PDB file of C-alpha atoms in Angstrom:
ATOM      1  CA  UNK A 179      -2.261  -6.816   4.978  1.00  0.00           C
ATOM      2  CA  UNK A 180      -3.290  -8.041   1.480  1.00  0.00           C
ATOM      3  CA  UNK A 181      -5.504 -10.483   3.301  1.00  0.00           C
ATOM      4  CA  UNK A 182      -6.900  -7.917   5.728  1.00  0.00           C
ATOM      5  CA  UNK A 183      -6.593  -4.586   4.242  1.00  0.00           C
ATOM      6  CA  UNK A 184      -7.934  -3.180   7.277  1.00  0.00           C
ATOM      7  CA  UNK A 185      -4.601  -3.863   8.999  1.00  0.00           C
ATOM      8  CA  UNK A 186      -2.389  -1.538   6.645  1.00  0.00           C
ATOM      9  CA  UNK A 187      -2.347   1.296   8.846  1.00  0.00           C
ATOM     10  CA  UNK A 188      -1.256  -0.085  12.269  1.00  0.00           C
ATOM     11  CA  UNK A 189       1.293  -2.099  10.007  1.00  0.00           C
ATOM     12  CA  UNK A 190       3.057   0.513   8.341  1.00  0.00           C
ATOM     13  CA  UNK A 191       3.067   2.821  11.666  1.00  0.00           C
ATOM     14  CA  UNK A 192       4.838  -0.066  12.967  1.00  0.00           C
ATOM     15  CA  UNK A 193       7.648  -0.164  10.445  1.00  0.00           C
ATOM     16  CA  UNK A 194       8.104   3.164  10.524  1.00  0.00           C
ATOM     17  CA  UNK A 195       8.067   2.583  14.519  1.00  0.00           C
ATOM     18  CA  UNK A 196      11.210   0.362  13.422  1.00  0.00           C
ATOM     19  CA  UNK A 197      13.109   3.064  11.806  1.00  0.00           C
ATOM     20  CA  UNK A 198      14.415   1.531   9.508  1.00  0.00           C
ATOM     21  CA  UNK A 199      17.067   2.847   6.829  1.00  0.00           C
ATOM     22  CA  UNK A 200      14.801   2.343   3.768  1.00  0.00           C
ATOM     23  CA  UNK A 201      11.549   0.864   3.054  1.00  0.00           C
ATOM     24  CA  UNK A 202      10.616  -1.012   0.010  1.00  0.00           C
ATOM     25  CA  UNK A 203       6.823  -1.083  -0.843  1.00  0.00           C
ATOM     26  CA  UNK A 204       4.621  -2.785  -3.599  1.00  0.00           C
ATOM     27  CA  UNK A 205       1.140  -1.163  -4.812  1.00  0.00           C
ATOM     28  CA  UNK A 206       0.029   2.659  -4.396  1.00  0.00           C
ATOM     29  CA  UNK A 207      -2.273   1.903  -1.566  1.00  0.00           C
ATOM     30  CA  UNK A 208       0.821   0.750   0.812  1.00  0.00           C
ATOM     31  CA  UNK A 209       2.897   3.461  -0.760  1.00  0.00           C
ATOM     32  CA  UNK A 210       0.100   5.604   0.315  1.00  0.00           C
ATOM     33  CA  UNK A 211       0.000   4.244   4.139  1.00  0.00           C
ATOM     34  CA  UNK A 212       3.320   4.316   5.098  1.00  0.00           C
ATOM     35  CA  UNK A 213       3.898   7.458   3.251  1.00  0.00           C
ATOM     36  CA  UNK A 214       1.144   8.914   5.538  1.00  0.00           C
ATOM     37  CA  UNK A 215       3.723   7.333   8.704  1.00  0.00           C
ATOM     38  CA  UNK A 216       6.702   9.426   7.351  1.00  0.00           C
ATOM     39  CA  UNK A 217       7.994  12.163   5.607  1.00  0.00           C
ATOM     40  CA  UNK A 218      12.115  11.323   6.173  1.00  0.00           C
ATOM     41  CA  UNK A 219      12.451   7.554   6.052  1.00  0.00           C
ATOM     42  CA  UNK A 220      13.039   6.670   1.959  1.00  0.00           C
ATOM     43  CA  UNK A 221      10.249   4.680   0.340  1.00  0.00           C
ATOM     44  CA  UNK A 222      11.631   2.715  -2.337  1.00  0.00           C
ATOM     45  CA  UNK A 223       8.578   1.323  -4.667  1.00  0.00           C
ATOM     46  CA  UNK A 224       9.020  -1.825  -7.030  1.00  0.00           C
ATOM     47  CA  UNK A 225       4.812  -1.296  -8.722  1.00  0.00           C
ATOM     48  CA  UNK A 226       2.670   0.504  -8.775  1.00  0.00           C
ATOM     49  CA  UNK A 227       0.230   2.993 -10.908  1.00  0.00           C
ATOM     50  CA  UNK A 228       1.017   6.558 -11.394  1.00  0.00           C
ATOM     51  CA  UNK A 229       2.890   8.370  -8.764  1.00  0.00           C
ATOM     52  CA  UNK A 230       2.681  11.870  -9.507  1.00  0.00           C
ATOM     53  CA  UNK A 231      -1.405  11.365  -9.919  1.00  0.00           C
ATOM     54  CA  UNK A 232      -1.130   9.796  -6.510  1.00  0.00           C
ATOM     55  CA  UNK A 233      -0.018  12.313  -4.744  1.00  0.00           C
ATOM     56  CA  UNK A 234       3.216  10.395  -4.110  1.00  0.00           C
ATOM     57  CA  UNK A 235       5.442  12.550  -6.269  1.00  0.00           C
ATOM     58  CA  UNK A 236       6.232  15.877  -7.935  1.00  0.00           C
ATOM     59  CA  UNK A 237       7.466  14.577 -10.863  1.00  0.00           C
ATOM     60  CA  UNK A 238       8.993  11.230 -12.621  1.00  0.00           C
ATOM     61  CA  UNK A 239      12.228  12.886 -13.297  1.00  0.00           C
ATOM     62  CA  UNK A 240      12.599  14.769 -10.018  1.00  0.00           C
ATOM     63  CA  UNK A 241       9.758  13.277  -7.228  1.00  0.00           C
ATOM     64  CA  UNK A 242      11.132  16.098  -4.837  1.00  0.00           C
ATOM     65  CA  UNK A 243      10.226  14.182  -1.650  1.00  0.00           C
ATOM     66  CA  UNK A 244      11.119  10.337   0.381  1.00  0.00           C
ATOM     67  CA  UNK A 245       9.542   8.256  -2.522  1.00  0.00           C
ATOM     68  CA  UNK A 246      11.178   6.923  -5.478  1.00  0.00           C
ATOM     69  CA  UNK A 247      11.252   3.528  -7.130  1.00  0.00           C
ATOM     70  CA  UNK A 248      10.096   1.685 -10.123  1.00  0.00           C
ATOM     71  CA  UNK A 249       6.311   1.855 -11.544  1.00  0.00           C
ATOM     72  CA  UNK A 250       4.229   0.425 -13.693  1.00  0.00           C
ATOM     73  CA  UNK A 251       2.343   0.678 -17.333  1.00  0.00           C
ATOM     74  CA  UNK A 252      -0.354   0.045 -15.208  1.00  0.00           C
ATOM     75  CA  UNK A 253      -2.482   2.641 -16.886  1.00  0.00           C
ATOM     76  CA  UNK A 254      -2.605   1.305 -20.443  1.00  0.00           C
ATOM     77  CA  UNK A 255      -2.373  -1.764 -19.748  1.00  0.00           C
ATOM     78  CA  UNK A 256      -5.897  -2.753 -18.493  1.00  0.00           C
ATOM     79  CA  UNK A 257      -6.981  -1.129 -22.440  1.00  0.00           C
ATOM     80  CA  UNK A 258      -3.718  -3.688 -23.842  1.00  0.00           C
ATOM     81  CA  UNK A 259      -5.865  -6.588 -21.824  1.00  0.00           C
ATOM     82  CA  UNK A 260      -8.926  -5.795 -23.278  1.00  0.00           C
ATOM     83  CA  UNK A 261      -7.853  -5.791 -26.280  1.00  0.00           C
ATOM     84  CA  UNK A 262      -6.021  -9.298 -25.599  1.00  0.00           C
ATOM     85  CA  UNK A 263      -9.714 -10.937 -24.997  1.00  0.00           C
ATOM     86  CA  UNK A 264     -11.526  -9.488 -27.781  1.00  0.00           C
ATOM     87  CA  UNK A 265     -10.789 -11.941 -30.188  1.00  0.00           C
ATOM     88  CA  UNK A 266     -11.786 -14.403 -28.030  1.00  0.00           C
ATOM     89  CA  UNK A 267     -15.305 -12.949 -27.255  1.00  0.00           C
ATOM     90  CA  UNK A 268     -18.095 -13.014 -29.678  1.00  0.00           C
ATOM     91  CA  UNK A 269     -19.921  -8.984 -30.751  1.00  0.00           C
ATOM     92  CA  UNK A 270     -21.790  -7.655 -27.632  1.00  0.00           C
ATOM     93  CA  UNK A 271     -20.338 -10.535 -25.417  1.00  0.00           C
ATOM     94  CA  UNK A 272     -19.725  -9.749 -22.409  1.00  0.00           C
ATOM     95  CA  UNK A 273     -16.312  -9.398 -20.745  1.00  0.00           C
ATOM     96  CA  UNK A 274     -15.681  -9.269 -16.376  1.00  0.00           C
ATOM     97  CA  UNK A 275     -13.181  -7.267 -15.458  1.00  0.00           C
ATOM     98  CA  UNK A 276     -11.577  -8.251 -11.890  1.00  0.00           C
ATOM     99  CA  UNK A 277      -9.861  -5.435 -10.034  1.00  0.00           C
ATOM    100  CA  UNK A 278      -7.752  -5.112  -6.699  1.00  0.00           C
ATOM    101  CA  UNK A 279      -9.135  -2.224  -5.063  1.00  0.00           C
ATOM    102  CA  UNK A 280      -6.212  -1.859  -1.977  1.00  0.00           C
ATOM    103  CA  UNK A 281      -3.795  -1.496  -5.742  1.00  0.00           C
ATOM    104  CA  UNK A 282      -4.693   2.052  -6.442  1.00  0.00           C
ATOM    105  CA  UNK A 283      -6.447   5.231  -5.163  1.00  0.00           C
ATOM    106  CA  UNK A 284     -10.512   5.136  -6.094  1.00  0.00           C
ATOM    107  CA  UNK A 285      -9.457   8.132  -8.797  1.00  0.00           C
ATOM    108  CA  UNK A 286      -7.699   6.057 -10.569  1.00  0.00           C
ATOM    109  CA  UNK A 287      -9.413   2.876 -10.532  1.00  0.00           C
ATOM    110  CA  UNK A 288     -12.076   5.753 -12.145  1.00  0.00           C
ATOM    111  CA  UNK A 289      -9.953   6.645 -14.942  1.00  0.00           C
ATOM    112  CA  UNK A 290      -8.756   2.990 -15.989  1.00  0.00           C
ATOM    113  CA  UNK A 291     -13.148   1.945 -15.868  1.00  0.00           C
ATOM    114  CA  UNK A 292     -13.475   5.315 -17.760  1.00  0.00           C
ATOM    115  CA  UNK A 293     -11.059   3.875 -20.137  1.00  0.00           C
ATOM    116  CA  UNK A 294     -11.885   0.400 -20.152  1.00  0.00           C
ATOM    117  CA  UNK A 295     -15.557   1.359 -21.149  1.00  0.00           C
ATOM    118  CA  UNK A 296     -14.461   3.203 -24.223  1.00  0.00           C
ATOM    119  CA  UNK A 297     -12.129   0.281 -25.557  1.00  0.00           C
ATOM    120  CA  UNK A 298     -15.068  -1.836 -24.595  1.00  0.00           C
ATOM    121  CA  UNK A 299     -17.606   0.073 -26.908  1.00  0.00           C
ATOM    122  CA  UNK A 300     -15.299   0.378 -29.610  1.00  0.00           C
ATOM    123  CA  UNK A 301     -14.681  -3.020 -29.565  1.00  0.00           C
ATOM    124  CA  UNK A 302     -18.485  -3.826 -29.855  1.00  0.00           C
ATOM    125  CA  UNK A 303     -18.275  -6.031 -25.935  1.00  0.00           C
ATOM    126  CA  UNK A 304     -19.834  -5.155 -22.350  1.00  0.00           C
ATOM    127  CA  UNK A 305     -18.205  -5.171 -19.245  1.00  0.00           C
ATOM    128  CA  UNK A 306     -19.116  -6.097 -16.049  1.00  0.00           C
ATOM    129  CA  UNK A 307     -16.567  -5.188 -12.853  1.00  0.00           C
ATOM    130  CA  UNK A 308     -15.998  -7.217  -9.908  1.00  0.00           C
ATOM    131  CA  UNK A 309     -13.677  -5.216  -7.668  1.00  0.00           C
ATOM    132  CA  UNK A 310     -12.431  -7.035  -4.863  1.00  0.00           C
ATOM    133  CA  UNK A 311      -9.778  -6.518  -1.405  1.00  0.00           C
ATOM    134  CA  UNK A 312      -9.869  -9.461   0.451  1.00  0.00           C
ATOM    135  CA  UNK A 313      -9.362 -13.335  -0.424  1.00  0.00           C
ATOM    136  CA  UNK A 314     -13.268 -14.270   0.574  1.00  0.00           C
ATOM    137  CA  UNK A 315     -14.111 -11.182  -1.426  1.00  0.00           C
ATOM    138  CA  UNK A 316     -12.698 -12.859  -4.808  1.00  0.00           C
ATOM    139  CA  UNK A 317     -14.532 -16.396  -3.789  1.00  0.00           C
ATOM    140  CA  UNK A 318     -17.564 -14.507  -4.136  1.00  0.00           C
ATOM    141  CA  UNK A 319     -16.452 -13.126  -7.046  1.00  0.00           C
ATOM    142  CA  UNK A 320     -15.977 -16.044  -8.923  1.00  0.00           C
ATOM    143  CA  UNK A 321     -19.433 -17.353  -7.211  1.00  0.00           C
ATOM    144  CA  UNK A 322     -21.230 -14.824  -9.232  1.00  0.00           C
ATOM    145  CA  UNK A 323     -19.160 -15.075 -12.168  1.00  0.00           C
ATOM    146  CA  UNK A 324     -20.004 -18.475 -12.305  1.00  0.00           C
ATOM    147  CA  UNK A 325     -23.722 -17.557 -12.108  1.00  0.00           C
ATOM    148  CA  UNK A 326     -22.831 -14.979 -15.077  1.00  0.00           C
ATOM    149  CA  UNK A 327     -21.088 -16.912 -17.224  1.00  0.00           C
ATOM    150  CA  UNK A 328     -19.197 -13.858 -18.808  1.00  0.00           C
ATOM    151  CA  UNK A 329     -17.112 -14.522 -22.591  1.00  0.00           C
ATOM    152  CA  UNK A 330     -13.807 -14.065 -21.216  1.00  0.00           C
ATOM    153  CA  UNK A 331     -12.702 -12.454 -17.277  1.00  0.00           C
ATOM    154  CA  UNK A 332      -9.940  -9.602 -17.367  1.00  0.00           C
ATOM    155  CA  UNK A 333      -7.693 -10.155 -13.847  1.00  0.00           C
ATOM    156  CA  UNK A 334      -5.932  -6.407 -13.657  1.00  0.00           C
ATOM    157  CA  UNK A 335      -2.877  -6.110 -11.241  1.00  0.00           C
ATOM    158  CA  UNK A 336      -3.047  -6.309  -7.700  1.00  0.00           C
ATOM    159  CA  UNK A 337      -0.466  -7.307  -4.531  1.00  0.00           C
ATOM    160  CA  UNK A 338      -3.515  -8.802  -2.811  1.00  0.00           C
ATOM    161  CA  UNK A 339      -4.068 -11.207  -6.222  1.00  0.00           C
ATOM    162  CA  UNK A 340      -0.686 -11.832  -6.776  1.00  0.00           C
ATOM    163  CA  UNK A 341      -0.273 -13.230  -3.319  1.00  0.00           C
ATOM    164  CA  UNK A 342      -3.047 -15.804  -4.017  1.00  0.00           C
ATOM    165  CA  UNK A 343      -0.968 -17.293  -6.775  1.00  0.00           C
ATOM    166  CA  UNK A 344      -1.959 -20.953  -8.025  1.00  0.00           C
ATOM    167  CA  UNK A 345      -5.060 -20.518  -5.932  1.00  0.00           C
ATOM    168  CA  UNK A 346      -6.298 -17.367  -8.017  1.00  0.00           C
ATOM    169  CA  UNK A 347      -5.854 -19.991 -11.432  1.00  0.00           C
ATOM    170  CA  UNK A 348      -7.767 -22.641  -9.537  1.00  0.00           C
ATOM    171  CA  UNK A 349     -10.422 -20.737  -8.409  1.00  0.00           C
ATOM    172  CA  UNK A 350     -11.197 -19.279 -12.493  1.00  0.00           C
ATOM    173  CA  UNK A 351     -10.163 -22.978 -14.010  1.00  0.00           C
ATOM    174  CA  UNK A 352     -14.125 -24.058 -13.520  1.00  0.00           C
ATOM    175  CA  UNK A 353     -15.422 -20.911 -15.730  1.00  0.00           C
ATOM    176  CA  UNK A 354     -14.181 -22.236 -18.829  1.00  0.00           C
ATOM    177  CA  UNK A 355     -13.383 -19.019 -20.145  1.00  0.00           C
ATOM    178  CA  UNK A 356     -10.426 -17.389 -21.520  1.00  0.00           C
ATOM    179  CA  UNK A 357      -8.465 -15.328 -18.579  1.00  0.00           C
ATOM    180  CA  UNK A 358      -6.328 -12.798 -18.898  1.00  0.00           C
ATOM    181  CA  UNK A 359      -4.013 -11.965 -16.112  1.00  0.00           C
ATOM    182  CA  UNK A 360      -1.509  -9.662 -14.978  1.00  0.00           C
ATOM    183  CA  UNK A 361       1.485 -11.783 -13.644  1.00  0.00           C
ATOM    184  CA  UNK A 362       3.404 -14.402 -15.909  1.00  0.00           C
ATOM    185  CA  UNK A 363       3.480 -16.660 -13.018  1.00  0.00           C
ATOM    186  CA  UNK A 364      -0.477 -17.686 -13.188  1.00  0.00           C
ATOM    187  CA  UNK A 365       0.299 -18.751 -16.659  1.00  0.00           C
ATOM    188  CA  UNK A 366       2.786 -21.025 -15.580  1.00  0.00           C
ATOM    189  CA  UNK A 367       0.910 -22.092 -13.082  1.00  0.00           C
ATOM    190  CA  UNK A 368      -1.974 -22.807 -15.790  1.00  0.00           C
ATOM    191  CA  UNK A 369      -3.260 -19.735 -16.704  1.00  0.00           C
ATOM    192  CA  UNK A 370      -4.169 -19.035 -20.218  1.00  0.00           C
ATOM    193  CA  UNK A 371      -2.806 -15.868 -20.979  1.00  0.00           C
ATOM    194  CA  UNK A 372      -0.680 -13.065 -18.873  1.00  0.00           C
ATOM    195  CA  UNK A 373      -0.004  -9.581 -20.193  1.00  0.00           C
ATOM    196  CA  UNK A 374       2.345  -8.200 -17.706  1.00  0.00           C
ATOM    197  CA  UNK A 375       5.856  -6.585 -16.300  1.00  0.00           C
ATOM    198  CA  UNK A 376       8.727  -8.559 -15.520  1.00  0.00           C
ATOM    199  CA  UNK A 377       8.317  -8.736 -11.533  1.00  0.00           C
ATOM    200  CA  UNK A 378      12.099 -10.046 -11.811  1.00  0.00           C
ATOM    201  CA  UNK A 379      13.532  -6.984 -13.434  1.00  0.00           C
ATOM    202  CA  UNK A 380      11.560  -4.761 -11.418  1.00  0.00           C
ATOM    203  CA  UNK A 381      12.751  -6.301  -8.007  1.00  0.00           C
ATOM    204  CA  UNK A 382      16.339  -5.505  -9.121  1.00  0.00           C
ATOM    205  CA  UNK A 383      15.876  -2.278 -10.378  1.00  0.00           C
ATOM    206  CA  UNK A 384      14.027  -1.661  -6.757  1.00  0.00           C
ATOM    207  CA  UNK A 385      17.569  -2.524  -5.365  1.00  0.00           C
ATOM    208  CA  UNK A 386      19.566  -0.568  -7.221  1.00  0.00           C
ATOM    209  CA  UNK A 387      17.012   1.966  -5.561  1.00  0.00           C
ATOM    210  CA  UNK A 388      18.113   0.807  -2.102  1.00  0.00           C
ATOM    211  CA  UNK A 389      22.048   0.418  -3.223  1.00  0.00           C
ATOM    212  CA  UNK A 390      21.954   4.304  -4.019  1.00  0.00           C
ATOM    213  CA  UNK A 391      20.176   5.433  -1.180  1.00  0.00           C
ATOM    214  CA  UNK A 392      22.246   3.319   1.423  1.00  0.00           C
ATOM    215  CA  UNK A 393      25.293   4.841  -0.047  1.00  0.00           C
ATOM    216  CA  UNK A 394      23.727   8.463   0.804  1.00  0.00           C
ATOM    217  CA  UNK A 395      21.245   9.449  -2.205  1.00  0.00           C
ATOM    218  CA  UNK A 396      18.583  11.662  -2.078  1.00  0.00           C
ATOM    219  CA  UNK A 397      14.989   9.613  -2.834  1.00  0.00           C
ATOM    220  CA  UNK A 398      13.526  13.426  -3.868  1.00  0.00           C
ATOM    221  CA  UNK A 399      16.722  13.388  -6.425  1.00  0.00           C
ATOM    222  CA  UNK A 400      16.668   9.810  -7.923  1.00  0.00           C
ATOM    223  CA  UNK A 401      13.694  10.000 -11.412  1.00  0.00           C
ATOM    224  CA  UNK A 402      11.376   7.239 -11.353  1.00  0.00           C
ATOM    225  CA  UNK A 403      11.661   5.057 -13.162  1.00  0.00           C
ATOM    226  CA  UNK A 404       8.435   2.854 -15.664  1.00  0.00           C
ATOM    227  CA  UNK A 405       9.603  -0.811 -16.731  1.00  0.00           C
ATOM    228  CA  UNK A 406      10.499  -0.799 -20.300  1.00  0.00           C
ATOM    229  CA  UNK A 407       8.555  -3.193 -21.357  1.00  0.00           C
ATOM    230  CA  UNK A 408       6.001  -6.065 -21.152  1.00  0.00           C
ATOM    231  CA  UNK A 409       5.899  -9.546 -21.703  1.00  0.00           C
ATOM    232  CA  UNK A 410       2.727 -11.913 -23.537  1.00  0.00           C
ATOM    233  CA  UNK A 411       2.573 -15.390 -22.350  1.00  0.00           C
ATOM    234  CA  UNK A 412       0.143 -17.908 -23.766  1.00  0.00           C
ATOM    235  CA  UNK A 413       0.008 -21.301 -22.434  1.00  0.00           C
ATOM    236  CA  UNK A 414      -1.417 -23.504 -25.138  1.00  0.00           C
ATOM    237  CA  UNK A 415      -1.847 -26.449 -23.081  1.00  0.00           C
ATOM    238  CA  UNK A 416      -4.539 -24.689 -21.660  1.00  0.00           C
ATOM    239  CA  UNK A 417      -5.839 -23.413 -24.974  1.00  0.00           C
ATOM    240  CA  UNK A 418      -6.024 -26.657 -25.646  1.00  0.00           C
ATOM    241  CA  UNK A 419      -7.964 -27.768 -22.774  1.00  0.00           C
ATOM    242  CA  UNK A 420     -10.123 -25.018 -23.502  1.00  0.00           C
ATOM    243  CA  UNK A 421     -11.276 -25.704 -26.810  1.00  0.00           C
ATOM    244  CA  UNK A 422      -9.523 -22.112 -27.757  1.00  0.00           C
ATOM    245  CA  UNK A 423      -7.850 -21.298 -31.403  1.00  0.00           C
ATOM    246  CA  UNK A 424      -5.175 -18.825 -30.345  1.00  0.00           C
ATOM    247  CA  UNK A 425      -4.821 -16.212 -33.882  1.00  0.00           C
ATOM    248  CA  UNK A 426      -1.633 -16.349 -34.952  1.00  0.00           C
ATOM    249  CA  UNK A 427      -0.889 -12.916 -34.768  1.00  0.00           C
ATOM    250  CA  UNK A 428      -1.203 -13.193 -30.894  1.00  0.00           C
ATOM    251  CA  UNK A 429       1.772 -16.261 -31.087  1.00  0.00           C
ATOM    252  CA  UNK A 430       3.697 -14.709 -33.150  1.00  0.00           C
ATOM    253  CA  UNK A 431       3.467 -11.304 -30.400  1.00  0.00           C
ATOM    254  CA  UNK A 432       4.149 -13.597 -27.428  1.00  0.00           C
ATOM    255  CA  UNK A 433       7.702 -13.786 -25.899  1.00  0.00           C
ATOM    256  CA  UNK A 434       7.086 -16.923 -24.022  1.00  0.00           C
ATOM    257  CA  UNK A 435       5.109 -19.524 -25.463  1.00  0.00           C
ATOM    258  CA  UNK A 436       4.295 -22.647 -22.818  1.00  0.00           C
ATOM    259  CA  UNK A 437       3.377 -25.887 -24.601  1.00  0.00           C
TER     260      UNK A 437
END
């Protein structure tokens, strides 16, 4: 589906077709779908953006309904990535912002550009937004970055991006330009920088999710829960490669360090 988001619908009406005991789902716009399929099977998220704005939820502490789960700082943290690149861009540079648009409803990708372009003009830099769905969609996007030749490129969270992995790095490697991105895994896999949850912890918390539910918990009585915290990764090998002074007060911030 991250591939083709076109094929979310007949997807999750076919595991809810399944009936299955519990499903576990990862971004808003597949909570959205199969939430759409069913009112009764429990839909146990692992990320996500805000629920309750979503629709998804009554309330963190008591979501009332068949969704529960684990979300994400997703909301500040786009304005926490921002701020990551700006010592890296020079005044009025400009900065590209990549989103996932099959992450999050169109209202709140508004909000978190509404946000992003008051950082950005408080910081002094421009932004320029590439929003993408599809894998061919962020070939071109990188195409016309390369054309642009933007001061540093912003890669906010996203299933679809996260499922192109190594190939995401690859594809920004011949920009030259600091990237920031939202899973720790692209900076081991190159990456300069990653500003992110733990995926890890959230997965388990997700099953404690499921544990609870199998064992005859109510979804509408279990709060949701936000991670409680985030983790900075630099890779200085890649600073390196770049050409990039990293300030110390960034190193000293980062809980993993790859050298």
């Amino acid at each position: 589906a991250h591939g083709d988001p076109s094929r979310l619908p007949a997807l999750a009406a076919g595991i809810v077709r399944s009936r299955p005991d519990v499903i576990v789902t990862a971004s808003n716009t597949v909570h959205l779908a199969v939430r759409r399929e069913t009112s009764t099977i429990p839909i146990v998220m692992f990320t996500g953006s805000d629920p309750v704005v979503a629709g998804l939820a009554a309330s963190l502490a008591r979501p009332g309904g068949n969704v529960t789960g684990v979300t994400g700082f997703f909301d500040a943290l786009p304005t926490k990535m921002l701020e990551i690149a700006v010592p890296f861009v020079p005044r009025q540079g400009r900065v590209a912002v990549m989103a996932d648009s099959t992450f999050s409803t169109p209202g709140m990708r508004a909000r978190i550009r509404q946000d992003l372009e008051r950082a950005a003009g408080s910081a002094g830099v421009a932004l320029e937004f590439h929003d993408v769905a599809t894998a061919d969609d962020v070939a071109r996007a990188f195409a016309t970055l390369a054309e642009r030749r933007p001061a540093a490129l912003i890669v906010l969270p996203g299933a679809m991006l996260f499922a192109l992995g190594v190939r995401l790095v690859r594809s920004a490697e011949p920009l030259a330009i600091p990237v920031i991105y939202p899973f720790e895994e692209m900076v081991e896999a190159g990456g300069f920088i990653s500003y992110a949850m733990d995926l890890l912890e959230s997965y388990r918390r997700a099953t404690r999710y499921v544990d609870l539910i199998l064992k005859g918990a109510s979804p509408g009585e279990l709060a949701i829960e936000q991670p409680t915290s985030l983790r900075l990764a630099i890779n200085l090998r890649t600073a390196k490669a770049l050409g990039i002074a990293v300030p110390p007060s960034l190193l000293t911030r980062a809980d993993r360090v790859v050298e």
